Backbone as XML, in Angstrom:
<?xml version="1.0"?>
<chain id="A" units="angstrom">
  <residue number="1" name="MET">
    <atom name="N" x="50.113" y="65.392" z="20.846"/>
    <atom name="CA" x="49.794" y="65.694" z="22.017"/>
    <atom name="C" x="49.998" y="66.946" z="22.491"/>
  </residue>
  <residue number="2" name="GLY">
    <atom name="N" x="49.316" y="67.509" z="23.338"/>
    <atom name="CA" x="49.561" y="68.855" z="23.696"/>
    <atom name="C" x="50.193" y="68.512" z="25.153"/>
  </residue>
  <residue number="3" name="ARG">
    <atom name="N" x="50.708" y="69.993" z="25.679"/>
    <atom name="CA" x="51.331" y="69.780" z="26.911"/>
    <atom name="C" x="50.601" y="69.299" z="28.044"/>
  </residue>
  <residue number="4" name="ALA">
    <atom name="N" x="49.333" y="69.916" z="28.249"/>
    <atom name="CA" x="48.430" y="69.439" z="29.216"/>
    <atom name="C" x="48.285" y="68.118" z="29.064"/>
  </residue>
  <residue number="5" name="ALA">
    <atom name="N" x="48.047" y="67.455" z="27.777"/>
    <atom name="CA" x="47.694" y="66.082" z="27.787"/>
    <atom name="C" x="49.034" y="65.180" z="28.217"/>
  </residue>
  <residue number="6" name="ARG">
    <atom name="N" x="49.924" y="65.653" z="27.818"/>
    <atom name="CA" x="51.414" y="64.784" z="28.347"/>
    <atom name="C" x="51.462" y="64.823" z="29.762"/>
  </residue>
  <residue number="7" name="TYR">
    <atom name="N" x="51.443" y="66.138" z="30.435"/>
    <atom name="CA" x="51.217" y="66.122" z="31.882"/>
    <atom name="C" x="50.124" y="65.516" z="32.487"/>
  </residue>
  <residue number="8" name="THR">
    <atom name="N" x="49.166" y="65.069" z="32.003"/>
    <atom name="CA" x="48.153" y="64.423" z="32.469"/>
    <atom name="C" x="48.469" y="62.784" z="32.449"/>
  </residue>
  <residue number="9" name="ALA">
    <atom name="N" x="49.004" y="62.723" z="31.373"/>
    <atom name="CA" x="49.164" y="61.417" z="31.029"/>
    <atom name="C" x="50.360" y="60.931" z="32.089"/>
  </residue>
  <residue number="10" name="GLY">
    <atom name="N" x="51.402" y="61.632" z="32.230"/>
    <atom name="CA" x="52.436" y="61.485" z="33.139"/>
    <atom name="C" x="52.227" y="61.480" z="34.668"/>
  </residue>
  <residue number="11" name="ALA">
    <atom name="N" x="51.244" y="62.249" z="35.017"/>
    <atom name="CA" x="50.439" y="61.924" z="36.287"/>
    <atom name="C" x="49.719" y="61.098" z="36.588"/>
  </residue>
  <residue number="12" name="VAL">
    <atom name="N" x="49.139" y="60.403" z="35.650"/>
    <atom name="CA" x="48.292" y="59.412" z="35.613"/>
    <atom name="C" x="49.351" y="57.999" z="35.997"/>
  </residue>
  <residue number="13" name="GLY">
    <atom name="N" x="50.330" y="58.077" z="35.309"/>
    <atom name="CA" x="51.415" y="57.079" z="34.998"/>
    <atom name="C" x="52.009" y="56.955" z="36.425"/>
  </residue>
  <residue number="14" name="LEU">
    <atom name="N" x="52.472" y="58.194" z="36.946"/>
    <atom name="CA" x="53.122" y="58.046" z="38.416"/>
    <atom name="C" x="52.207" y="57.815" z="39.492"/>
  </residue>
  <residue number="15" name="TRP">
    <atom name="N" x="50.720" y="58.314" z="39.205"/>
    <atom name="CA" x="49.576" y="57.488" z="40.414"/>
    <atom name="C" x="49.553" y="56.078" z="40.050"/>
  </residue>
  <residue number="16" name="LEU">
    <atom name="N" x="49.471" y="55.536" z="38.894"/>
    <atom name="CA" x="49.288" y="53.810" z="38.984"/>
    <atom name="C" x="50.577" y="53.226" z="39.349"/>
  </residue>
  <residue number="17" name="ALA">
    <atom name="N" x="51.882" y="54.057" z="38.963"/>
    <atom name="CA" x="52.985" y="53.345" z="39.748"/>
    <atom name="C" x="53.019" y="53.108" z="41.259"/>
  </residue>
  <residue number="18" name="ALA">
    <atom name="N" x="52.842" y="54.551" z="41.972"/>
    <atom name="CA" x="52.608" y="54.654" z="43.355"/>
    <atom name="C" x="51.294" y="53.674" z="43.853"/>
  </residue>
  <residue number="19" name="LEU">
    <atom name="N" x="50.366" y="53.447" z="43.257"/>
    <atom name="CA" x="49.308" y="52.554" z="43.645"/>
    <atom name="C" x="49.798" y="51.105" z="43.585"/>
  </residue>
  <residue number="20" name="ALA">
    <atom name="N" x="50.611" y="50.668" z="42.305"/>
    <atom name="CA" x="51.047" y="49.332" z="42.465"/>
    <atom name="C" x="52.066" y="49.037" z="43.499"/>
  </residue>
  <residue number="21" name="CYS">
    <atom name="N" x="52.766" y="50.113" z="43.953"/>
    <atom name="CA" x="53.985" y="49.990" z="44.950"/>
    <atom name="C" x="53.139" y="49.955" z="46.394"/>
  </residue>
  <residue number="22" name="THR">
    <atom name="N" x="52.174" y="50.613" z="46.450"/>
    <atom name="CA" x="51.356" y="50.419" z="47.690"/>
    <atom name="C" x="50.637" y="49.219" z="47.534"/>
  </residue>
  <residue number="23" name="SER">
    <atom name="N" x="50.144" y="48.656" z="46.741"/>
    <atom name="CA" x="49.330" y="47.200" z="46.562"/>
    <atom name="C" x="50.327" y="46.270" z="47.100"/>
  </residue>
  <residue number="24" name="THR">
    <atom name="N" x="51.604" y="46.049" z="46.395"/>
    <atom name="CA" x="52.642" y="45.503" z="46.809"/>
    <atom name="C" x="53.109" y="45.395" z="48.394"/>
  </residue>
  <residue number="25" name="ALA">
    <atom name="N" x="53.276" y="46.687" z="48.768"/>
    <atom name="CA" x="53.973" y="46.592" z="49.969"/>
    <atom name="C" x="52.301" y="46.271" z="50.890"/>
  </residue>
  <residue number="26" name="SER">
    <atom name="N" x="51.484" y="46.454" z="50.631"/>
    <atom name="CA" x="50.384" y="46.092" z="51.541"/>
    <atom name="C" x="50.092" y="44.584" z="51.631"/>
  </residue>
  <residue number="27" name="SER">
    <atom name="N" x="50.101" y="43.983" z="50.156"/>
    <atom name="CA" x="50.204" y="42.407" z="50.418"/>
    <atom name="C" x="51.303" y="41.896" z="51.204"/>
  </residue>
  <residue number="28" name="LYS">
    <atom name="N" x="52.749" y="42.339" z="51.108"/>
    <atom name="CA" x="53.823" y="41.895" z="51.761"/>
    <atom name="C" x="53.541" y="42.102" z="53.305"/>
  </residue>
  <residue number="29" name="ALA">
    <atom name="N" x="53.206" y="43.426" z="53.494"/>
    <atom name="CA" x="52.767" y="43.464" z="54.983"/>
    <atom name="C" x="51.823" y="42.345" z="55.541"/>
  </residue>
  <residue number="30" name="GLU">
    <atom name="N" x="50.573" y="42.025" z="54.596"/>
    <atom name="CA" x="49.516" y="41.142" z="55.221"/>
    <atom name="C" x="50.351" y="39.837" z="55.283"/>
  </residue>
  <residue number="31" name="ALA">
    <atom name="N" x="51.173" y="39.522" z="54.386"/>
    <atom name="CA" x="51.810" y="38.156" z="54.357"/>
    <atom name="C" x="52.748" y="38.089" z="55.855"/>
  </residue>
  <residue number="32" name="GLY">
    <atom name="N" x="53.666" y="39.112" z="55.927"/>
    <atom name="CA" x="54.234" y="39.173" z="57.281"/>
    <atom name="C" x="53.383" y="39.040" z="58.345"/>
  </residue>
  <residue number="33" name="GLU">
    <atom name="N" x="52.166" y="39.728" z="58.506"/>
    <atom name="CA" x="51.604" y="39.733" z="59.552"/>
    <atom name="C" x="50.869" y="38.077" z="59.908"/>
  </residue>
  <residue number="34" name="ALA">
    <atom name="N" x="50.476" y="37.729" z="58.613"/>
    <atom name="CA" x="50.064" y="36.286" z="58.505"/>
    <atom name="C" x="50.934" y="35.387" z="59.069"/>
  </residue>
  <residue number="35" name="ALA">
    <atom name="N" x="52.406" y="35.468" z="58.632"/>
    <atom name="CA" x="53.288" y="34.512" z="59.200"/>
    <atom name="C" x="53.447" y="34.548" z="60.513"/>
  </residue>
  <residue number="36" name="VAL">
    <atom name="N" x="53.322" y="35.495" z="61.137"/>
    <atom name="CA" x="53.625" y="35.549" z="62.820"/>
    <atom name="C" x="52.252" y="35.173" z="63.129"/>
  </residue>
  <residue number="37" name="ARG">
    <atom name="N" x="51.078" y="35.226" z="62.720"/>
    <atom name="CA" x="50.018" y="34.720" z="63.407"/>
    <atom name="C" x="49.888" y="33.138" z="63.302"/>
  </residue>
  <residue number="38" name="ARG">
    <atom name="N" x="50.305" y="32.708" z="62.410"/>
    <atom name="CA" x="50.559" y="31.287" z="61.910"/>
    <atom name="C" x="51.343" y="30.702" z="63.009"/>
  </residue>
  <residue number="39" name="PHE">
    <atom name="N" x="52.646" y="31.105" z="62.845"/>
    <atom name="CA" x="53.599" y="30.604" z="63.884"/>
    <atom name="C" x="53.076" y="30.485" z="65.273"/>
  </residue>
  <residue number="40" name="PHE">
    <atom name="N" x="52.471" y="31.673" z="65.916"/>
    <atom name="CA" x="51.922" y="31.461" z="66.918"/>
    <atom name="C" x="51.019" y="30.627" z="67.526"/>
  </residue>
  <residue number="41" name="GLN">
    <atom name="N" x="49.984" y="30.570" z="66.275"/>
    <atom name="CA" x="48.986" y="29.559" z="66.488"/>
    <atom name="C" x="49.479" y="28.317" z="66.622"/>
  </residue>
  <residue number="42" name="ALA">
    <atom name="N" x="50.590" y="28.087" z="66.037"/>
    <atom name="CA" x="51.101" y="26.412" z="65.741"/>
    <atom name="C" x="52.139" y="26.255" z="67.056"/>
  </residue>
  <residue number="43" name="LEU">
    <atom name="N" x="52.308" y="27.342" z="67.932"/>
    <atom name="CA" x="53.517" y="27.341" z="68.794"/>
    <atom name="C" x="53.293" y="26.240" z="69.918"/>
  </residue>
  <residue number="44" name="PRO">
    <atom name="N" x="51.912" y="26.287" z="70.344"/>
    <atom name="CA" x="51.511" y="25.423" z="71.491"/>
    <atom name="C" x="51.849" y="23.713" z="71.231"/>
  </residue>
  <residue number="45" name="SER">
    <atom name="N" x="51.761" y="23.622" z="69.922"/>
    <atom name="CA" x="52.029" y="22.046" z="69.390"/>
    <atom name="C" x="53.412" y="21.711" z="69.753"/>
  </residue>
  <residue number="46" name="GLY">
    <atom name="N" x="54.372" y="22.705" z="69.797"/>
    <atom name="CA" x="55.942" y="22.367" z="69.788"/>
    <atom name="C" x="56.293" y="21.378" z="68.432"/>
  </residue>
  <residue number="47" name="ASP">
    <atom name="N" x="55.617" y="21.201" z="67.431"/>
    <atom name="CA" x="55.875" y="20.492" z="66.391"/>
    <atom name="C" x="56.750" y="21.287" z="65.299"/>
  </residue>
  <residue number="48" name="CYS">
    <atom name="N" x="58.013" y="20.912" z="65.615"/>
    <atom name="CA" x="59.016" y="21.323" z="64.422"/>
    <atom name="C" x="58.667" y="21.072" z="63.050"/>
  </residue>
  <residue number="49" name="ALA">
    <atom name="N" x="58.027" y="19.979" z="62.703"/>
    <atom name="CA" x="57.715" y="19.627" z="61.372"/>
    <atom name="C" x="56.785" y="20.801" z="61.021"/>
  </residue>
  <residue number="50" name="VAL">
    <atom name="N" x="55.917" y="21.318" z="61.783"/>
    <atom name="CA" x="54.819" y="22.336" z="61.362"/>
    <atom name="C" x="55.590" y="23.971" z="61.514"/>
  </residue>
  <residue number="51" name="LEU">
    <atom name="N" x="56.281" y="23.677" z="62.554"/>
    <atom name="CA" x="57.099" y="25.490" z="63.035"/>
    <atom name="C" x="58.107" y="25.439" z="62.242"/>
  </residue>
  <residue number="52" name="GLY">
    <atom name="N" x="58.835" y="24.813" z="61.984"/>
    <atom name="CA" x="60.126" y="24.625" z="61.295"/>
    <atom name="C" x="60.184" y="25.597" z="59.709"/>
  </residue>
  <residue number="53" name="PRO">
    <atom name="N" x="59.011" y="25.159" z="59.050"/>
    <atom name="CA" x="58.998" y="25.897" z="57.699"/>
    <atom name="C" x="58.492" y="27.303" z="57.998"/>
  </residue>
  <residue number="54" name="LEU">
    <atom name="N" x="58.258" y="27.799" z="59.143"/>
    <atom name="CA" x="57.564" y="28.944" z="59.508"/>
    <atom name="C" x="58.804" y="29.720" z="59.908"/>
  </residue>
  <residue number="55" name="LEU">
    <atom name="N" x="59.981" y="29.332" z="60.086"/>
    <atom name="CA" x="61.208" y="29.945" z="60.591"/>
    <atom name="C" x="62.180" y="30.354" z="59.556"/>
  </residue>
  <residue number="56" name="VAL">
    <atom name="N" x="62.813" y="31.288" z="59.652"/>
    <atom name="CA" x="64.314" y="31.567" z="58.858"/>
    <atom name="C" x="65.219" y="30.486" z="59.179"/>
  </residue>
  <residue number="57" name="THR">
    <atom name="N" x="65.565" y="29.984" z="58.130"/>
    <atom name="CA" x="66.674" y="29.027" z="58.585"/>
    <atom name="C" x="67.982" y="29.713" z="58.144"/>
  </residue>
  <residue number="58" name="GLY">
    <atom name="N" x="69.333" y="29.137" z="58.524"/>
    <atom name="CA" x="70.564" y="29.442" z="58.104"/>
    <atom name="C" x="71.474" y="29.426" z="59.144"/>
  </residue>
  <residue number="59" name="GLU">
    <atom name="N" x="72.902" y="29.420" z="58.491"/>
    <atom name="CA" x="73.805" y="29.062" z="59.365"/>
    <atom name="C" x="73.951" y="30.429" z="60.743"/>
  </residue>
  <residue number="60" name="GLY">
    <atom name="N" x="73.947" y="29.784" z="61.831"/>
    <atom name="CA" x="74.358" y="30.764" z="62.975"/>
    <atom name="C" x="72.669" y="31.041" z="63.678"/>
  </residue>
  <residue number="61" name="LEU">
    <atom name="N" x="71.745" y="30.519" z="62.996"/>
    <atom name="CA" x="70.571" y="30.637" z="63.490"/>
    <atom name="C" x="70.145" y="29.449" z="64.451"/>
  </residue>
  <residue number="62" name="PRO">
    <atom name="N" x="69.486" y="29.704" z="65.827"/>
    <atom name="CA" x="69.080" y="28.606" z="66.420"/>
    <atom name="C" x="68.199" y="27.375" z="65.769"/>
  </residue>
  <residue number="63" name="SER">
    <atom name="N" x="68.127" y="26.256" z="66.113"/>
    <atom name="CA" x="67.348" y="25.524" z="65.433"/>
    <atom name="C" x="65.978" y="25.641" z="65.936"/>
  </residue>
  <residue number="64" name="CYS">
    <atom name="N" x="65.002" y="25.040" z="65.295"/>
    <atom name="CA" x="63.791" y="24.977" z="65.604"/>
    <atom name="C" x="63.270" y="24.682" z="66.834"/>
  </residue>
  <residue number="65" name="GLU">
    <atom name="N" x="63.659" y="23.697" z="67.338"/>
    <atom name="CA" x="63.640" y="23.099" z="68.935"/>
    <atom name="C" x="64.358" y="23.940" z="69.699"/>
  </residue>
  <residue number="66" name="ASP">
    <atom name="N" x="65.332" y="24.388" z="69.570"/>
    <atom name="CA" x="65.765" y="25.450" z="70.717"/>
    <atom name="C" x="64.899" y="26.953" z="70.852"/>
  </residue>
  <residue number="67" name="THR">
    <atom name="N" x="64.585" y="27.210" z="69.545"/>
    <atom name="CA" x="63.611" y="28.285" z="69.385"/>
    <atom name="C" x="62.173" y="28.031" z="70.204"/>
  </residue>
  <residue number="68" name="VAL">
    <atom name="N" x="61.576" y="26.907" z="70.058"/>
    <atom name="CA" x="60.226" y="26.503" z="70.665"/>
    <atom name="C" x="60.686" y="26.489" z="72.126"/>
  </residue>
  <residue number="69" name="LYS">
    <atom name="N" x="61.731" y="25.621" z="72.786"/>
    <atom name="CA" x="62.144" y="25.341" z="74.062"/>
    <atom name="C" x="62.270" y="26.695" z="74.577"/>
  </residue>
  <residue number="70" name="ASP">
    <atom name="N" x="62.783" y="27.860" z="74.030"/>
    <atom name="CA" x="63.305" y="29.128" z="74.482"/>
    <atom name="C" x="61.728" y="30.071" z="74.629"/>
  </residue>
  <residue number="71" name="LEU">
    <atom name="N" x="61.098" y="29.820" z="73.516"/>
    <atom name="CA" x="59.737" y="30.476" z="73.657"/>
    <atom name="C" x="58.783" y="29.868" z="74.546"/>
  </residue>
  <residue number="72" name="ARG">
    <atom name="N" x="58.895" y="28.541" z="74.904"/>
    <atom name="CA" x="57.814" y="27.861" z="76.051"/>
    <atom name="C" x="58.520" y="28.273" z="77.402"/>
  </residue>
  <residue number="73" name="GLU">
    <atom name="N" x="59.825" y="28.475" z="77.508"/>
    <atom name="CA" x="60.362" y="28.827" z="78.966"/>
    <atom name="C" x="59.972" y="30.175" z="78.966"/>
  </residue>
  <residue number="74" name="HIS">
    <atom name="N" x="59.767" y="31.177" z="78.281"/>
    <atom name="CA" x="59.550" y="32.559" z="78.338"/>
    <atom name="C" x="57.871" y="32.525" z="78.309"/>
  </residue>
  <residue number="75" name="ASP">
    <atom name="N" x="57.327" y="31.659" z="78.121"/>
    <atom name="CA" x="55.723" y="31.501" z="78.139"/>
    <atom name="C" x="55.272" y="32.770" z="77.133"/>
  </residue>
  <residue number="76" name="LEU">
    <atom name="N" x="55.933" y="32.759" z="76.096"/>
    <atom name="CA" x="55.515" y="33.864" z="75.055"/>
    <atom name="C" x="54.412" y="33.846" z="74.068"/>
  </residue>
  <residue number="77" name="HIS">
    <atom name="N" x="53.258" y="34.443" z="74.501"/>
    <atom name="CA" x="52.047" y="34.443" z="73.407"/>
    <atom name="C" x="51.753" y="35.476" z="72.862"/>
  </residue>
  <residue number="78" name="LEU">
    <atom name="N" x="51.323" y="35.383" z="71.391"/>
    <atom name="CA" x="50.557" y="36.491" z="70.691"/>
    <atom name="C" x="49.605" y="37.252" z="71.290"/>
  </residue>
  <residue number="79" name="VAL">
    <atom name="N" x="49.474" y="38.196" z="71.492"/>
    <atom name="CA" x="47.941" y="39.038" z="72.025"/>
    <atom name="C" x="47.443" y="39.445" z="70.623"/>
  </residue>
  <residue number="80" name="ASP">
    <atom name="N" x="48.220" y="40.192" z="69.791"/>
    <atom name="CA" x="47.472" y="40.892" z="68.646"/>
    <atom name="C" x="48.478" y="41.486" z="67.806"/>
  </residue>
  <residue number="81" name="VAL">
    <atom name="N" x="48.309" y="41.618" z="66.635"/>
    <atom name="CA" x="49.531" y="42.323" z="66.028"/>
    <atom name="C" x="48.750" y="44.057" z="65.708"/>
  </residue>
  <residue number="82" name="VAL">
    <atom name="N" x="49.678" y="44.758" z="66.137"/>
    <atom name="CA" x="49.415" y="46.046" z="65.938"/>
    <atom name="C" x="49.680" y="46.967" z="64.754"/>
  </residue>
  <residue number="83" name="GLU">
    <atom name="N" x="50.776" y="46.355" z="63.926"/>
    <atom name="CA" x="51.006" y="46.849" z="62.620"/>
    <atom name="C" x="52.059" y="46.060" z="62.104"/>
  </residue>
  <residue number="84" name="ALA">
    <atom name="N" x="52.041" y="46.129" z="60.753"/>
    <atom name="CA" x="53.078" y="45.444" z="59.812"/>
    <atom name="C" x="53.445" y="46.243" z="58.569"/>
  </residue>
  <residue number="85" name="LYS">
    <atom name="N" x="54.693" y="46.261" z="58.738"/>
    <atom name="CA" x="55.149" y="47.306" z="57.036"/>
    <atom name="C" x="56.546" y="46.897" z="56.666"/>
  </residue>
  <residue number="86" name="VAL">
    <atom name="N" x="56.576" y="47.174" z="55.259"/>
    <atom name="CA" x="57.719" y="46.678" z="54.849"/>
    <atom name="C" x="58.764" y="47.162" z="55.160"/>
  </residue>
  <residue number="87" name="ASP">
    <atom name="N" x="60.098" y="46.675" z="55.464"/>
    <atom name="CA" x="61.223" y="47.109" z="56.180"/>
    <atom name="C" x="61.896" y="47.966" z="54.767"/>
  </residue>
  <residue number="88" name="GLY">
    <atom name="N" x="61.934" y="49.226" z="55.237"/>
    <atom name="CA" x="62.565" y="50.255" z="54.159"/>
    <atom name="C" x="63.868" y="49.998" z="53.594"/>
  </residue>
  <residue number="89" name="ARG">
    <atom name="N" x="64.644" y="49.091" z="54.337"/>
    <atom name="CA" x="65.899" y="48.710" z="53.779"/>
    <atom name="C" x="66.038" y="47.547" z="53.012"/>
  </residue>
  <residue number="90" name="ASP">
    <atom name="N" x="64.740" y="46.766" z="53.263"/>
    <atom name="CA" x="64.904" y="45.416" z="52.451"/>
    <atom name="C" x="63.727" y="44.940" z="51.760"/>
  </residue>
  <residue number="91" name="PRO">
    <atom name="N" x="63.135" y="45.043" z="50.613"/>
    <atom name="CA" x="61.696" y="44.707" z="50.094"/>
    <atom name="C" x="61.197" y="43.558" z="50.350"/>
  </residue>
  <residue number="92" name="ASP">
    <atom name="N" x="62.153" y="42.417" z="50.866"/>
    <atom name="CA" x="61.726" y="41.018" z="51.307"/>
    <atom name="C" x="61.519" y="40.761" z="52.635"/>
  </residue>
  <residue number="93" name="ALA">
    <atom name="N" x="61.629" y="41.890" z="53.229"/>
    <atom name="CA" x="61.147" y="41.894" z="54.970"/>
    <atom name="C" x="60.138" y="42.543" z="55.389"/>
  </residue>
  <residue number="94" name="VAL">
    <atom name="N" x="59.656" y="42.180" z="56.219"/>
    <atom name="CA" x="58.381" y="43.260" z="57.009"/>
    <atom name="C" x="58.753" y="42.927" z="58.631"/>
  </residue>
  <residue number="95" name="LEU">
    <atom name="N" x="58.312" y="44.100" z="59.095"/>
    <atom name="CA" x="58.381" y="44.731" z="60.417"/>
    <atom name="C" x="57.350" y="44.422" z="60.751"/>
  </residue>
  <residue number="96" name="VAL">
    <atom name="N" x="57.003" y="43.587" z="62.168"/>
    <atom name="CA" x="55.517" y="43.267" z="62.621"/>
    <atom name="C" x="55.595" y="43.676" z="63.956"/>
  </residue>
  <residue number="97" name="ARG">
    <atom name="N" x="54.989" y="44.690" z="64.296"/>
    <atom name="CA" x="54.955" y="45.300" z="65.561"/>
    <atom name="C" x="53.650" y="44.471" z="66.505"/>
  </residue>
  <residue number="98" name="ALA">
    <atom name="N" x="53.767" y="43.761" z="67.505"/>
    <atom name="CA" x="52.771" y="43.093" z="68.186"/>
    <atom name="C" x="52.691" y="42.984" z="69.592"/>
  </residue>
  <residue number="99" name="ARG">
    <atom name="N" x="51.622" y="42.970" z="70.109"/>
    <atom name="CA" x="51.501" y="42.750" z="71.423"/>
    <atom name="C" x="51.707" y="41.186" z="72.088"/>
  </residue>
  <residue number="100" name="VAL">
    <atom name="N" x="52.572" y="41.072" z="72.965"/>
    <atom name="CA" x="52.474" y="39.798" z="73.531"/>
    <atom name="C" x="52.366" y="39.895" z="75.035"/>
  </residue>
  <residue number="101" name="SER">
    <atom name="N" x="52.067" y="38.566" z="75.587"/>
    <atom name="CA" x="52.083" y="38.182" z="76.820"/>
    <atom name="C" x="53.226" y="37.276" z="77.200"/>
  </residue>
  <residue number="102" name="GLN">
    <atom name="N" x="53.628" y="37.574" z="78.398"/>
    <atom name="CA" x="54.781" y="36.672" z="79.046"/>
    <atom name="C" x="54.279" y="36.415" z="80.261"/>
  </residue>
  <residue number="103" name="GLY">
    <atom name="N" x="54.291" y="34.844" z="80.466"/>
    <atom name="CA" x="53.965" y="34.564" z="81.913"/>
    <atom name="C" x="52.243" y="34.878" z="82.272"/>
  </residue>
  <residue number="104" name="GLY">
    <atom name="N" x="51.583" y="35.071" z="81.168"/>
    <atom name="CA" x="50.291" y="35.273" z="81.501"/>
    <atom name="C" x="49.938" y="36.893" z="81.613"/>
  </residue>
  <residue number="105" name="LYS">
    <atom name="N" x="50.886" y="37.595" z="81.524"/>
    <atom name="CA" x="50.866" y="39.154" z="81.444"/>
    <atom name="C" x="51.078" y="39.908" z="80.311"/>
  </residue>
  <residue number="106" name="GLU">
    <atom name="N" x="50.358" y="40.729" z="80.066"/>
    <atom name="CA" x="50.865" y="41.413" z="78.554"/>
    <atom name="C" x="51.710" y="42.208" z="78.984"/>
  </residue>
  <residue number="107" name="ARG">
    <atom name="N" x="52.747" y="42.260" z="78.101"/>
    <atom name="CA" x="53.764" y="43.272" z="78.348"/>
    <atom name="C" x="53.360" y="44.677" z="77.849"/>
  </residue>
  <residue number="108" name="ALA">
    <atom name="N" x="53.820" y="45.513" z="78.489"/>
    <atom name="CA" x="53.443" y="46.936" z="78.127"/>
    <atom name="C" x="54.158" y="47.482" z="77.035"/>
  </residue>
  <residue number="109" name="GLU">
    <atom name="N" x="55.388" y="47.148" z="76.576"/>
    <atom name="CA" x="55.820" y="47.441" z="74.963"/>
    <atom name="C" x="55.682" y="46.488" z="74.011"/>
  </residue>
  <residue number="110" name="PRO">
    <atom name="N" x="55.292" y="46.936" z="73.081"/>
    <atom name="CA" x="55.034" y="46.015" z="71.941"/>
    <atom name="C" x="56.443" y="45.349" z="71.570"/>
  </residue>
  <residue number="111" name="PHE">
    <atom name="N" x="56.299" y="44.130" z="70.873"/>
    <atom name="CA" x="57.735" y="43.553" z="70.374"/>
    <atom name="C" x="57.502" y="43.581" z="68.776"/>
  </residue>
  <residue number="112" name="PHE">
    <atom name="N" x="58.888" y="43.617" z="68.256"/>
    <atom name="CA" x="59.132" y="43.625" z="66.926"/>
    <atom name="C" x="59.295" y="42.416" z="66.383"/>
  </residue>
  <residue number="113" name="PHE">
    <atom name="N" x="58.838" y="41.927" z="65.585"/>
    <atom name="CA" x="59.229" y="40.747" z="64.832"/>
    <atom name="C" x="59.665" y="40.951" z="63.455"/>
  </residue>
  <residue number="114" name="ARG">
    <atom name="N" x="60.681" y="40.127" z="62.834"/>
    <atom name="CA" x="60.995" y="40.495" z="61.588"/>
    <atom name="C" x="60.657" y="38.990" z="60.785"/>
  </residue>
  <residue number="115" name="VAL">
    <atom name="N" x="59.949" y="39.456" z="59.643"/>
    <atom name="CA" x="59.502" y="38.210" z="58.664"/>
    <atom name="C" x="60.486" y="38.544" z="57.272"/>
  </residue>
  <residue number="116" name="GLU">
    <atom name="N" x="60.733" y="37.204" z="56.879"/>
    <atom name="CA" x="61.596" y="37.597" z="55.717"/>
    <atom name="C" x="61.072" y="36.571" z="54.664"/>
  </residue>
  <residue number="117" name="ARG">
    <atom name="N" x="61.179" y="36.880" z="53.112"/>
    <atom name="CA" x="60.840" y="35.931" z="52.080"/>
    <atom name="C" x="62.159" y="35.330" z="52.256"/>
  </residue>
  <residue number="118" name="GLN">
    <atom name="N" x="61.999" y="33.787" z="52.455"/>
    <atom name="CA" x="63.247" y="33.014" z="51.887"/>
    <atom name="C" x="62.646" y="31.661" z="51.395"/>
  </residue>
  <residue number="119" name="ALA">
    <atom name="N" x="63.166" y="31.295" z="50.415"/>
    <atom name="CA" x="62.707" y="30.013" z="49.515"/>
    <atom name="C" x="61.270" y="30.496" z="49.084"/>
  </residue>
  <residue number="120" name="GLU">
    <atom name="N" x="60.809" y="31.420" z="48.650"/>
    <atom name="CA" x="59.360" y="31.765" z="48.158"/>
    <atom name="C" x="58.513" y="31.568" z="49.153"/>
  </residue>
  <residue number="121" name="ARG">
    <atom name="N" x="58.751" y="31.771" z="50.433"/>
    <atom name="CA" x="57.923" y="31.583" z="51.852"/>
    <atom name="C" x="58.139" y="32.908" z="52.576"/>
  </residue>
  <residue number="122" name="TRP">
    <atom name="N" x="57.260" y="33.347" z="53.185"/>
    <atom name="CA" x="57.449" y="34.441" z="54.478"/>
    <atom name="C" x="57.520" y="33.583" z="55.673"/>
  </residue>
  <residue number="123" name="ARG">
    <atom name="N" x="58.601" y="33.984" z="56.274"/>
    <atom name="CA" x="59.300" y="33.123" z="57.586"/>
    <atom name="C" x="59.656" y="34.255" z="58.713"/>
  </residue>
  <residue number="124" name="LEU">
    <atom name="N" x="59.540" y="33.721" z="59.821"/>
    <atom name="CA" x="59.653" y="34.457" z="60.969"/>
    <atom name="C" x="61.238" y="34.283" z="61.147"/>
  </residue>
  <residue number="125" name="ARG">
    <atom name="N" x="61.788" y="35.256" z="61.606"/>
    <atom name="CA" x="63.135" y="35.361" z="62.312"/>
    <atom name="C" x="63.015" y="35.646" z="63.558"/>
  </residue>
  <residue number="126" name="LEU">
    <atom name="N" x="63.774" y="34.699" z="64.590"/>
    <atom name="CA" x="63.628" y="35.023" z="65.854"/>
    <atom name="C" x="64.911" y="34.631" z="66.317"/>
  </residue>
</chain>
């Protein structure tokens, strides 16, 4: 194989690897965005049988019931997702920037939500 052919093959390989990473990052970002949307769509029900599996669980984290109570007390609602991208420090976490309303008024600054892959599901950390 000539030098030009090796260079071209190497460049194509790098391009394909970059494309695969972009595709993976894109699908993770989409999954993170979908997790935020699912949670806020289900929030009005207050049903932790539905909401609990959408939240990151673990020691030191508030229960679903406490989280729902807090969000309802603050009357927090999702307006729209602005951006979702994979956290550069953790490939199993997505940072979702979203517009939210509180008390019926849209907040001027967007909120950042962290979505993590836990037990093979994408879950919201609040």
